[in-house]
XYZ file of C-alpha atoms in Angstrom:
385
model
C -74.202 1.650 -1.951
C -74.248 5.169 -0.784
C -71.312 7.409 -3.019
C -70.071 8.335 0.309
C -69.097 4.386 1.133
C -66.482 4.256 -1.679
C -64.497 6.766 0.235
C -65.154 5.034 4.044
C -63.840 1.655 2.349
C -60.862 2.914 1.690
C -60.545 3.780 5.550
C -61.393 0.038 6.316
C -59.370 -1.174 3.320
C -56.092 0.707 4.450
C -56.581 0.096 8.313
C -57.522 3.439 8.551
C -59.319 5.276 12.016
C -60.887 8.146 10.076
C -62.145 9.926 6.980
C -61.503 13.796 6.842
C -64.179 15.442 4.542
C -63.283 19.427 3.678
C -64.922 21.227 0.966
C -62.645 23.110 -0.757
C -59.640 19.921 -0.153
C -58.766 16.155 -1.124
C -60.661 13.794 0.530
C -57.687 12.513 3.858
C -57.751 9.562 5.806
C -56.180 8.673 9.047
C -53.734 5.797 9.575
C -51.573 5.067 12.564
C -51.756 9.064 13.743
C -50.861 10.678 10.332
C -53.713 12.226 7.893
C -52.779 11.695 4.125
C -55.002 12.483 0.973
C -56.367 9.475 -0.926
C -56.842 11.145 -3.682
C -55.644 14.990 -6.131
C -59.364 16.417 -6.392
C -60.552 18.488 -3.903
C -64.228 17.947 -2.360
C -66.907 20.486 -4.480
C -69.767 22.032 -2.614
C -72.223 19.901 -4.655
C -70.198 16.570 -4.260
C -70.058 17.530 -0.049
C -73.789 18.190 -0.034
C -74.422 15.233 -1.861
C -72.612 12.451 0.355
C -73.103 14.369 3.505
C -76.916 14.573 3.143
C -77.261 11.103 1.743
C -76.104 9.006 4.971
C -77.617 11.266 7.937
C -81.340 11.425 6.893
C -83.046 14.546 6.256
C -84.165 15.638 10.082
C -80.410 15.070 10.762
C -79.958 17.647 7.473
C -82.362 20.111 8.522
C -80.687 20.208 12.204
C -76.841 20.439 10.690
C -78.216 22.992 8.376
C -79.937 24.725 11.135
C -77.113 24.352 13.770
C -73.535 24.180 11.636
C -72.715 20.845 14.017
C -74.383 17.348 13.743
C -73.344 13.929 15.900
C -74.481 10.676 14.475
C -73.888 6.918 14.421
C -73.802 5.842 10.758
C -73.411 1.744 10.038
C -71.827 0.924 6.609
C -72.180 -2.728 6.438
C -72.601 -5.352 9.238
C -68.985 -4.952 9.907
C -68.155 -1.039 9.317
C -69.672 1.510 11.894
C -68.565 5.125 12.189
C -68.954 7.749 14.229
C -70.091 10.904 12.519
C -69.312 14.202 12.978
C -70.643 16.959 10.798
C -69.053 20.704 10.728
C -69.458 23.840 8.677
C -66.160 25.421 8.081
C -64.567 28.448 6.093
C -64.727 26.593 2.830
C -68.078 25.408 3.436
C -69.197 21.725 4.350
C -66.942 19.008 6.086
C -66.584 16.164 8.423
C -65.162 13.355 10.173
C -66.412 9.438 10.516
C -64.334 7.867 12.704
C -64.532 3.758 12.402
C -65.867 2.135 15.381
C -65.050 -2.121 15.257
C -67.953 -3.490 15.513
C -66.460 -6.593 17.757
C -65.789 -5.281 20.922
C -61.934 -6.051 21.663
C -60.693 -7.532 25.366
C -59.082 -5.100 28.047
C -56.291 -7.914 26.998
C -55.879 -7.529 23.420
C -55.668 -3.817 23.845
C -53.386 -4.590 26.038
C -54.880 -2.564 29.293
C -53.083 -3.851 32.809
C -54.846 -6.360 34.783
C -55.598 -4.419 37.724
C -58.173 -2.273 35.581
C -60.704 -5.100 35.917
C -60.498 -4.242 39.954
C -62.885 -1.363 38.815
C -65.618 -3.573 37.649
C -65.684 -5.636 40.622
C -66.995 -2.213 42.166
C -70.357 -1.839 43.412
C -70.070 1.966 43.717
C -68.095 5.597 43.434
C -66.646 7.542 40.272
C -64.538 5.542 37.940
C -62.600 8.259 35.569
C -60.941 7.399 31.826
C -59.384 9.812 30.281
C -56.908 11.358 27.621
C -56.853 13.256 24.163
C -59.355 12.701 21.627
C -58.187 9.706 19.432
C -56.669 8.252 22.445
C -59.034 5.700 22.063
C -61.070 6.053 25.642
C -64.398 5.101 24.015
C -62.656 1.657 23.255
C -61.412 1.389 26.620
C -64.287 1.966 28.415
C -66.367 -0.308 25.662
C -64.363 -3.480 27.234
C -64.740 -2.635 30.476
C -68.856 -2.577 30.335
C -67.720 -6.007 27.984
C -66.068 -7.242 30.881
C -69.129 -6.526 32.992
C -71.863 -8.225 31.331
C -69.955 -11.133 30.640
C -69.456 -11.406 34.658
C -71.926 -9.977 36.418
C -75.373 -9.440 36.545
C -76.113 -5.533 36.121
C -78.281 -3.055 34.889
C -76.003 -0.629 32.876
C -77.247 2.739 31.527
C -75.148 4.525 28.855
C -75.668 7.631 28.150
C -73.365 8.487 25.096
C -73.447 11.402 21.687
C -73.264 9.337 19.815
C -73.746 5.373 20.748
C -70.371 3.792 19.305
C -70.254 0.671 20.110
C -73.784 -1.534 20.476
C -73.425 -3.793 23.247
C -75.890 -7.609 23.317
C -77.232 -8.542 26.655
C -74.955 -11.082 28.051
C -75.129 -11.607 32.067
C -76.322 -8.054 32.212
C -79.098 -5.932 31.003
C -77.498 -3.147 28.935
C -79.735 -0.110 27.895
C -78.121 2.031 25.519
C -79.380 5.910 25.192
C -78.210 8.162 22.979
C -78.327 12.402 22.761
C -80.011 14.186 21.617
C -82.292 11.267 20.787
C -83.554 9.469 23.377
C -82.946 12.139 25.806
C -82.595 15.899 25.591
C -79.291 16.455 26.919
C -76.599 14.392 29.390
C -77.767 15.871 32.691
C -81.524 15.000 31.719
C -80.391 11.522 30.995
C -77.668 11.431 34.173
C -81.077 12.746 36.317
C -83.627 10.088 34.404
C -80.530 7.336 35.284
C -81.032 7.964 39.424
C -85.237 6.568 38.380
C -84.363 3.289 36.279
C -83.235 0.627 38.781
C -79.322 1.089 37.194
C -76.429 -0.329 39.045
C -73.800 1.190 36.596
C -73.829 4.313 34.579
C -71.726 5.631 31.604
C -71.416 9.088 30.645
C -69.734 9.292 27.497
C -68.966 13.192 27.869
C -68.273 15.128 31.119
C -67.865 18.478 29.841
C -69.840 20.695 31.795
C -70.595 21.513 35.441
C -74.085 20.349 35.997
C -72.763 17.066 34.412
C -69.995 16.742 36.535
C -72.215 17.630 39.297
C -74.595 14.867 39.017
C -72.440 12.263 38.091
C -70.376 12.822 41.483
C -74.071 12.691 43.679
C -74.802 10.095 41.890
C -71.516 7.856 42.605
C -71.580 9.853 46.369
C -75.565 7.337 46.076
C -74.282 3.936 45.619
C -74.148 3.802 41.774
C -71.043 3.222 40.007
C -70.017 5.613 37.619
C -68.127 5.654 34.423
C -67.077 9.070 33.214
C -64.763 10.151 30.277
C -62.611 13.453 30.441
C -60.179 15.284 28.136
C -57.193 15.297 30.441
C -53.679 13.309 30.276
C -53.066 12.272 33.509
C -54.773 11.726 36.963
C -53.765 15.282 38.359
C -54.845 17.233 35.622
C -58.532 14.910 35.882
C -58.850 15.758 39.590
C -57.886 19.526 39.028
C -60.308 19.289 36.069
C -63.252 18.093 38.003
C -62.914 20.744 40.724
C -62.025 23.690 38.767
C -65.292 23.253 36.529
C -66.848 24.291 40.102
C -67.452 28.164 41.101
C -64.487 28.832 43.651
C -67.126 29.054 46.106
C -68.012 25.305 45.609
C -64.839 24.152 44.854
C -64.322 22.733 48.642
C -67.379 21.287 48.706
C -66.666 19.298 45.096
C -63.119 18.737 46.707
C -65.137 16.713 49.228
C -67.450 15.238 47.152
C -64.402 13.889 44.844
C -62.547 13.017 47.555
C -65.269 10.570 48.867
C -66.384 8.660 45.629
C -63.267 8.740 43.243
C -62.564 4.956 43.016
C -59.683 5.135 39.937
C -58.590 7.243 36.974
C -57.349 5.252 34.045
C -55.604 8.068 31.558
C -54.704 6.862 28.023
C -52.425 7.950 25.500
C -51.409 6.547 22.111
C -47.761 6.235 21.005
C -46.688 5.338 17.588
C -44.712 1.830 17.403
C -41.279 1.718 16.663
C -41.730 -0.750 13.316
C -44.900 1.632 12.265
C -47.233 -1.310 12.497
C -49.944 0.928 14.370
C -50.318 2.314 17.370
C -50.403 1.033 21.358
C -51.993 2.201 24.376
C -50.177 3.384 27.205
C -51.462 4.188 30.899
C -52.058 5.937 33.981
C -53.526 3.893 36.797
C -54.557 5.864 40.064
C -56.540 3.843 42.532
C -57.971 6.026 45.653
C -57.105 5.003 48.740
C -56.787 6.928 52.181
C -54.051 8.374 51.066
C -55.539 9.920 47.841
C -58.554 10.836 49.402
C -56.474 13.449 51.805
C -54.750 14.762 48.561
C -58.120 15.613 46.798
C -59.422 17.283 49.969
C -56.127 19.078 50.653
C -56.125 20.515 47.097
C -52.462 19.462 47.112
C -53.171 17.663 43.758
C -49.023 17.569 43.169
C -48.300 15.471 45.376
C -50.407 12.803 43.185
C -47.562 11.224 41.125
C -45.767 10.794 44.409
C -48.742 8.656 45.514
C -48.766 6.589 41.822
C -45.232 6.006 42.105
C -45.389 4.586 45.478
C -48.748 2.487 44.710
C -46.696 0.298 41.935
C -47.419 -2.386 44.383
C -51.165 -1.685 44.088
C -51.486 -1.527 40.787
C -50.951 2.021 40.497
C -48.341 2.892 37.351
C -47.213 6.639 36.611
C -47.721 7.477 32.955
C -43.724 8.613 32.038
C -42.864 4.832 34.055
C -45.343 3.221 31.487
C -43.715 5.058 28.362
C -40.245 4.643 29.834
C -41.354 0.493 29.777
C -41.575 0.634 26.110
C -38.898 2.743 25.529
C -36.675 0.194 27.167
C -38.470 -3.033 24.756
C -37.762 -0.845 21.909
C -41.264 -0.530 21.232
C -41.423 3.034 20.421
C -38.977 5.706 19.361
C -37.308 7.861 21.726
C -38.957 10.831 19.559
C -42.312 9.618 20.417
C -41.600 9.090 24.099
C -40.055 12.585 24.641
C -42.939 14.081 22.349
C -45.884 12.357 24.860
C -43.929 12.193 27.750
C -44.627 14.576 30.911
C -41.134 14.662 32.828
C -39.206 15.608 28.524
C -36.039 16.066 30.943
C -36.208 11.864 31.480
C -36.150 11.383 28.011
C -34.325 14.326 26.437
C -31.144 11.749 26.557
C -32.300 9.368 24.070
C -33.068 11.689 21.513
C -30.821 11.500 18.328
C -28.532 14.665 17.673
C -30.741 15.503 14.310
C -33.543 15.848 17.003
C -31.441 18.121 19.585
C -33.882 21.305 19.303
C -36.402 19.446 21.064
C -34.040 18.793 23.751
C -30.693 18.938 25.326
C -29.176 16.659 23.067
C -26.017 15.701 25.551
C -26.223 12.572 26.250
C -27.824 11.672 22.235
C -27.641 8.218 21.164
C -24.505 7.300 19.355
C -25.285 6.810 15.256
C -23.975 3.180 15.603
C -26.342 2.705 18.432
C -29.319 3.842 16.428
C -28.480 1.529 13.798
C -28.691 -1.396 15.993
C -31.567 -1.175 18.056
C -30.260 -4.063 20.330
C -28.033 -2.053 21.452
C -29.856 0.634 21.915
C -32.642 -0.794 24.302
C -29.616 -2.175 26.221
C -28.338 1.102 26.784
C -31.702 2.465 28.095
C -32.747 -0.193 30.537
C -28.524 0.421 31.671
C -29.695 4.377 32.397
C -32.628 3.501 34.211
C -30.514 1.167 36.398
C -28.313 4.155 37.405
């Protein structure tokens, strides 16, 4: 056992997401959003160097040396797989292994709506999920291709830095490629994707503009695309994808958008109410006509208006999704003002102790906090008005 795997235990042990490695500072894990030390000793440079080199190989050494940043898949035991992220900080070494499950969940047990299996039954055009890092977009996305192979029969290229989860051939062929490894960089492997007889692509990071570029020709060709952006909602994605343009290209990527955006799915996190763990809420845009105007227009704000009329669709505005478990007493009001994007909606429910985040007119009542019967009542009674 490598020294390093007494320490990534602990994050299975505990029900943990990640291990936080600092030189210089206690060893912290990450459990339902919050990073606590799991133990009084802080990391030394020689105990860092140690467990760091021990697990990544000594190419992968030579590179992080060489470079200050290393990405790598690193599998514990059959059941523990973590994604790897070295750094070189002011203290010296550190990192971050986030645990990947190593049984793909459902789009139902994380609890994703329905109508997000509509975008598998695609056979073409830009598919966008999205949110914070840690939102947990990777997992998403990992039961959608799932969802895929177990129902149709498709070649599926992803491209990802590094590969999370390992997907089995089921209906479909899946071929897995990972960067810098098997291919120099995203648009090499994006380009290489257009040659290899693929019906479905994933492109685990769309941060740049020749990226972004070739993944829209590519959808604008017939494939179907899977993307991933850092954005929290489906009119900061769209305004994302165009503004990564030169102004003088922007119409023309307004076009190009306009004409092979299928759906963005946005995720966020919210802390439960009881402190069990965490849930996944959503954003669900799903072009039509309508959108398609919007993106060409540039008149990206008129978006939500198009979500909030699409209910019937499918189509479900993130602060309507938060207010839902607001009202089932499923999360705090705290945490639904804090990750909300209307905090005037929400301001109301927060408790007076709370009242410099917010107006605090309006507060719950103490006796109303204490029973949260009550309290859920009282919501789903405002949202009536």
């Amino acid at each position: 056992m490598a020294y390093l795997d007494q320490l990534l235990s602990i994050v299975v042990k505990h029900g943990g997401s990640d291990l936080h490695i600092g030189e210089g500072q206690p060893p912290k894990i990450r459990k339902h959003g919050d990073v606590m030390p799991i133990r009084g000793e802080p990391v030394t440079r020689e105990e860092a160097s140690s467990m760091l080199s021990e697990v990544c190989g000594e190419r992968n050494w030579e590179l992080f040396e060489d470079r200050g940043d290393l990405d790598f898949a690193y599998e514990m035991d059959a059941a523990s797989r973590f994604r790897c992220n070295y750094l070189k900080q002011t203290n010296g070494y550190g990192a971050v292994f986030r645990l990947i499950p190593t049984k793909i969940a459902t789009l139902e047990q994380l609890g994703i709506p329905p109508v997000v299996k509509e975008f598998a039954h695609l056979r073409g055009g830009l598919v966008l999920v999205t949110g914070p890092t840690g939102s947990g977009k990777s997992t998403t996305l990992a039961a959608l291709i799932d969802y895929i192979n177990e129902n149709f029969s498709r070649h599926i290229v992803t491209i990802e830095e590094p590969i999370e989860f390992v997907h089995t051939n089921k209906r479909s062929v899946i071929t897995q490629r990972e960067v810098p490894n098997d291919s120099v960089s995203f648009p090499v492997a994006l380009k290489a994707a257009l040659r290899e007889d693929s019906d479905i692509v994933l492109v685990g990071e769309m941060r740049d503009l020749e990226t972004i570029s070739l993944a829209l020709t590519a959808a604008e060709t017939g494939l179907l695309v899977f993307g991933t952006l850092h954005t929290n909602n489906a009119r900061k994605t769209v305004d994302r994808m165009v503004d990564v343009f030169p102004a003088a290209r922007q119409a023309q990527a307004r076009a190009m958008l306009a004409n092979s955006l299928r759906g963005v799915l946005a995720q966020l996190l919210l802390k439960k109410a009881d402190g069990s763990g965490r849930v996944a809420v959503n954003e669900i845009l799903i072009a039509n006509a309508a959108v398609s105007a919007i993106i060409r227009e540039g008149a990206t704000q008129k978006l939500q208006d198009v979500i909030v009329s699409g209910k019937s669709q499918g189509m479900q505005f993130m602060d309507d999704a938060i207010w839902n478990f607001l009202q089932e007493g499923a999360v705090t009001p705290h945490e639904a003002f804090m990750k909300a994007i209307d905090k005037n909606r929400f301001k109301p429910f927060l408790p007076p102790e709370e009242e410099h985040l917010g107006d605090a007119a309006g507060a719950v009542p103490d006796d109303e906090k204490r029973a949260p019967g009550n309290f859920v009542k009282r919501v789903a009674a405002k949202g009536r008005r």
